[in-house]
Amino acid sequence: MSVKKGAEIAPAKGKLGVLLVGLGAVSTTFIAGVEAIKEGLAEPIGSLTQMGAIRLGKRTDNRVPRIKKFVPLAGLNDLVFGAWDIFPDSAYEAAMHAGVLEKDLLTKLKKPLQKVKPMKAVFDQTYVKRLSGTNVKQGKNKFELAKQLIDEIAEFKRKNKCDRLVMIWAASTEIFMKPHTVHRNLQTFEQAMRENHKAIAPSMIYAYAALQAGVPFANGAPNLTVDIPALMDLANKKGVAVCGKDFKTGQTLM
Ligand SMILES: NC(=O)c1ccc[n+]([C@@H]2O[C@H](COP(=O)([O-])OP(=O)(O)OC[C@H]3O[C@@H](n4cnc5c(N)ncnc54)[C@H](O)[C@@H]3O)[C@@H](O)[C@H]2O)c1
């Protein structure tokens, strides 16, 4: 996580829009879990934000508040979900297909899950070989695709009356990529996007759009994505947090 020293943490006011890239097993289990808790059909077992505690001071101090009491976090009722996927299935159909949660539970959550319909994805098979879908954006170049995402982010925020947004990459893992010279600063990165350079992966286009829109970006995959100077500089310039690597930041990388 990158937060400027001395930066104020904004209070968790109003609705928080959670923009999920990829509406597969991880995303639909997350959405269905939240909806099940809201409906009183499940308990938030295993949820860091709902159940996790943090030890303050020495072990013997016995100061172990819930994390949600220690830092301002949005309540589950304040979450609104949006998503992009290369398949047009709603979160209900995608969750049924993923087969993580019991079908009985999903049937009870059909209404809220059906409301989450994915926007067209930024996708290129070069970066995820064994996948192809129809719900994919068209654009002159990668910069134009990023602009489409930025417009969608603003539209989502307006339509859902969100105060804040966050974007999470929960899409398929992309091919292994090494940092390239075009990643060295924002100017070379944007130029490379306009030239459809192969060093710009779809995950970088989403991350660029999020950061330009002032939206924090969390990476749930081991992709290179924001781990390049151009996007780290943009995050710093915009004062926006980035975090994550394969959904394991908390365990291994912090
Ligand atoms: N499942 C886990 O326990 C777990 C744990 C740690 C990390 N991860 C990572 O999380 C990610 C998601 O895992 P999953 O199990 O949900 O996979 P999944 O295959 O069920 O879902 C991925 C979804 O992403 C979509 N997608 C692919 N490229 C896209 C793009 N460019 N834009 C929008 N959508 C796109 C796919 O169509 C699919 O619906 C993977 O990168 C995985 O490595 C998963």
mmCIF file of N, CA and C and ligand atoms in Angstrom, residues 21-27 84-87 121-123 131 169-173 202 206 220-222 246-248, ligand 1:
data_model
loop_
_atom_site.group_PDB
_atom_site.id
_atom_site.type_symbol
_atom_site.label_atom_id
_atom_site.label_comp_id
_atom_site.label_asym_id
_atom_site.label_seq_id
_atom_site.Cartn_x
_atom_site.Cartn_y
_atom_site.Cartn_z
ATOM 1 N N VAL A 21 -12.942 -5.722 -11.802
ATOM 2 C CA VAL A 21 -12.537 -6.122 -13.147
ATOM 3 C C VAL A 21 -12.547 -7.648 -13.145
ATOM 4 N N GLY A 22 -13.459 -8.221 -13.938
ATOM 5 C CA GLY A 22 -13.631 -9.678 -13.927
ATOM 6 C C GLY A 22 -14.766 -10.046 -12.992
ATOM 7 N N LEU A 23 -15.733 -10.768 -13.537
ATOM 8 C CA LEU A 23 -16.885 -11.179 -12.714
ATOM 9 C C LEU A 23 -16.901 -12.710 -12.693
ATOM 10 N N GLY A 24 -15.829 -13.275 -12.115
ATOM 11 C CA GLY A 24 -15.695 -14.730 -12.050
ATOM 12 C C GLY A 24 -15.926 -15.240 -10.642
ATOM 13 N N ALA A 25 -15.189 -16.281 -10.269
ATOM 14 C CA ALA A 25 -15.387 -16.942 -8.976
ATOM 15 C C ALA A 25 -15.143 -16.001 -7.797
ATOM 16 N N VAL A 26 -14.014 -15.285 -7.823
ATOM 17 C CA VAL A 26 -13.672 -14.399 -6.700
ATOM 18 C C VAL A 26 -14.718 -13.294 -6.551
ATOM 19 N N SER A 27 -14.984 -12.582 -7.644
ATOM 20 C CA SER A 27 -15.899 -11.427 -7.571
ATOM 21 C C SER A 27 -17.305 -11.837 -7.176
ATOM 22 N N TRP A 84 -16.691 -5.322 -14.878
ATOM 23 C CA TRP A 84 -16.436 -5.503 -16.314
ATOM 24 C C TRP A 84 -16.126 -6.980 -16.526
ATOM 25 N N ASP A 85 -16.612 -7.545 -17.606
ATOM 26 C CA ASP A 85 -16.197 -8.911 -17.948
ATOM 27 C C ASP A 85 -16.343 -9.114 -19.453
ATOM 28 N N ILE A 86 -15.600 -10.077 -19.977
ATOM 29 C CA ILE A 86 -15.657 -10.360 -21.417
ATOM 30 C C ILE A 86 -16.887 -11.208 -21.761
ATOM 31 N N PHE A 87 -17.576 -11.711 -20.714
ATOM 32 C CA PHE A 87 -18.846 -12.426 -20.915
ATOM 33 C C PHE A 87 -19.978 -11.559 -20.358
ATOM 34 N N ALA A 121 -15.566 -5.300 -21.507
ATOM 35 C CA ALA A 121 -14.192 -5.354 -20.990
ATOM 36 C C ALA A 121 -13.167 -4.779 -21.959
ATOM 37 N N VAL A 122 -12.040 -4.363 -21.393
ATOM 38 C CA VAL A 122 -10.849 -4.109 -22.202
ATOM 39 C C VAL A 122 -10.089 -5.431 -22.196
ATOM 40 N N PHE A 123 -10.007 -6.052 -23.341
ATOM 41 C CA PHE A 123 -9.444 -7.407 -23.373
ATOM 42 C C PHE A 123 -8.646 -7.627 -24.647
ATOM 43 N N LEU A 131 -8.649 -17.691 -23.569
ATOM 44 C CA LEU A 131 -9.922 -17.059 -23.230
ATOM 45 C C LEU A 131 -10.389 -16.230 -24.408
ATOM 46 N N TRP A 169 -8.764 -5.521 -9.337
ATOM 47 C CA TRP A 169 -8.531 -6.472 -10.436
ATOM 48 C C TRP A 169 -8.779 -7.875 -9.908
ATOM 49 N N ALA A 170 -9.878 -8.496 -10.375
ATOM 50 C CA ALA A 170 -10.169 -9.891 -10.026
ATOM 51 C C ALA A 170 -10.420 -10.652 -11.326
ATOM 52 N N ALA A 171 -9.719 -10.237 -12.378
ATOM 53 C CA ALA A 171 -9.836 -10.921 -13.673
ATOM 54 C C ALA A 171 -8.704 -11.931 -13.808
ATOM 55 N N SER A 172 -8.791 -12.721 -14.851
ATOM 56 C CA SER A 172 -7.801 -13.771 -15.101
ATOM 57 C C SER A 172 -6.380 -13.208 -15.068
ATOM 58 N N THR A 173 -5.469 -14.015 -14.597
ATOM 59 C CA THR A 173 -4.060 -13.603 -14.544
ATOM 60 C C THR A 173 -3.512 -13.445 -15.955
ATOM 61 N N PRO A 202 -3.904 -5.040 -20.710
ATOM 62 C CA PRO A 202 -5.230 -4.548 -20.295
ATOM 63 C C PRO A 202 -5.285 -4.133 -18.821
ATOM 64 N N TYR A 206 -6.825 -0.512 -17.234
ATOM 65 C CA TYR A 206 -7.799 -0.339 -16.142
ATOM 66 C C TYR A 206 -7.174 0.485 -15.005
ATOM 67 N N GLY A 220 -5.591 -8.040 -7.521
ATOM 68 C CA GLY A 220 -5.817 -9.372 -6.959
ATOM 69 C C GLY A 220 -5.075 -10.475 -7.684
ATOM 70 N N ALA A 221 -4.275 -10.112 -8.664
ATOM 71 C CA ALA A 221 -3.548 -11.119 -9.454
ATOM 72 C C ALA A 221 -2.051 -10.837 -9.370
ATOM 73 N N PRO A 222 -1.218 -11.787 -9.805
ATOM 74 C CA PRO A 222 0.225 -11.520 -9.768
ATOM 75 C C PRO A 222 0.735 -10.681 -10.949
ATOM 76 N N ASP A 246 -1.927 -10.544 -6.018
ATOM 77 C CA ASP A 246 -2.494 -11.885 -5.925
ATOM 78 C C ASP A 246 -3.360 -12.082 -4.666
ATOM 79 N N PHE A 247 -4.021 -11.053 -4.198
ATOM 80 C CA PHE A 247 -4.866 -11.100 -2.995
ATOM 81 C C PHE A 247 -4.101 -11.530 -1.752
ATOM 82 N N LYS A 248 -2.792 -11.322 -1.767
ATOM 83 C CA LYS A 248 -2.005 -11.820 -0.641
ATOM 84 C C LYS A 248 -1.198 -10.729 0.036
HETATM 85 N N1 LIG B 1 -9.651 -18.055 -6.766
HETATM 86 C C1 LIG B 1 -8.784 -17.783 -5.823
HETATM 87 O O1 LIG B 1 -8.831 -18.326 -4.710
HETATM 88 C C2 LIG B 1 -7.697 -16.732 -6.044
HETATM 89 C C3 LIG B 1 -6.749 -16.470 -5.044
HETATM 90 C C4 LIG B 1 -5.772 -15.484 -5.255
HETATM 91 C C5 LIG B 1 -5.748 -14.796 -6.457
HETATM 92 N N2 LIG B 1 -6.664 -15.090 -7.423
HETATM 93 C C6 LIG B 1 -6.612 -14.352 -8.672
HETATM 94 O O2 LIG B 1 -7.829 -13.655 -8.821
HETATM 95 C C7 LIG B 1 -8.173 -13.581 -10.184
HETATM 96 C C8 LIG B 1 -9.594 -14.070 -10.373
HETATM 97 O O3 LIG B 1 -9.708 -15.429 -9.977
HETATM 98 P P1 LIG B 1 -11.049 -16.257 -10.201
HETATM 99 O O4 LIG B 1 -10.859 -17.535 -9.490
HETATM 100 O O5 LIG B 1 -12.217 -15.394 -9.897
HETATM 101 O O6 LIG B 1 -10.982 -16.507 -11.772
HETATM 102 P P2 LIG B 1 -12.195 -16.744 -12.795
HETATM 103 O O7 LIG B 1 -11.590 -17.355 -14.004
HETATM 104 O O8 LIG B 1 -13.328 -17.416 -12.134
HETATM 105 O O9 LIG B 1 -12.676 -15.256 -13.133
HETATM 106 C C9 LIG B 1 -11.935 -14.363 -13.895
HETATM 107 C C10 LIG B 1 -12.912 -13.550 -14.738
HETATM 108 O O10 LIG B 1 -12.174 -12.499 -15.356
HETATM 109 C C11 LIG B 1 -12.700 -12.314 -16.668
HETATM 110 N N3 LIG B 1 -11.696 -11.572 -17.431
HETATM 111 C C12 LIG B 1 -10.537 -12.007 -17.963
HETATM 112 N N4 LIG B 1 -9.865 -10.986 -18.536
HETATM 113 C C13 LIG B 1 -10.617 -9.874 -18.345
HETATM 114 C C14 LIG B 1 -10.434 -8.506 -18.687
HETATM 115 N N5 LIG B 1 -9.353 -8.085 -19.348
HETATM 116 N N6 LIG B 1 -11.401 -7.635 -18.314
HETATM 117 C C15 LIG B 1 -12.517 -8.051 -17.643
HETATM 118 N N7 LIG B 1 -12.726 -9.339 -17.302
HETATM 119 C C16 LIG B 1 -11.787 -10.234 -17.650
HETATM 120 C C17 LIG B 1 -13.001 -13.712 -17.133
HETATM 121 O O11 LIG B 1 -13.927 -13.729 -18.199
HETATM 122 C C18 LIG B 1 -13.577 -14.354 -15.853
HETATM 123 O O12 LIG B 1 -14.971 -14.206 -15.770
HETATM 124 C C19 LIG B 1 -7.132 -14.396 -10.939
HETATM 125 O O13 LIG B 1 -6.173 -13.524 -11.480
HETATM 126 C C20 LIG B 1 -6.533 -15.263 -9.887
HETATM 127 O O14 LIG B 1 -5.190 -15.588 -10.170
HETATM 128 C C21 LIG B 1 -7.639 -16.032 -7.234
#
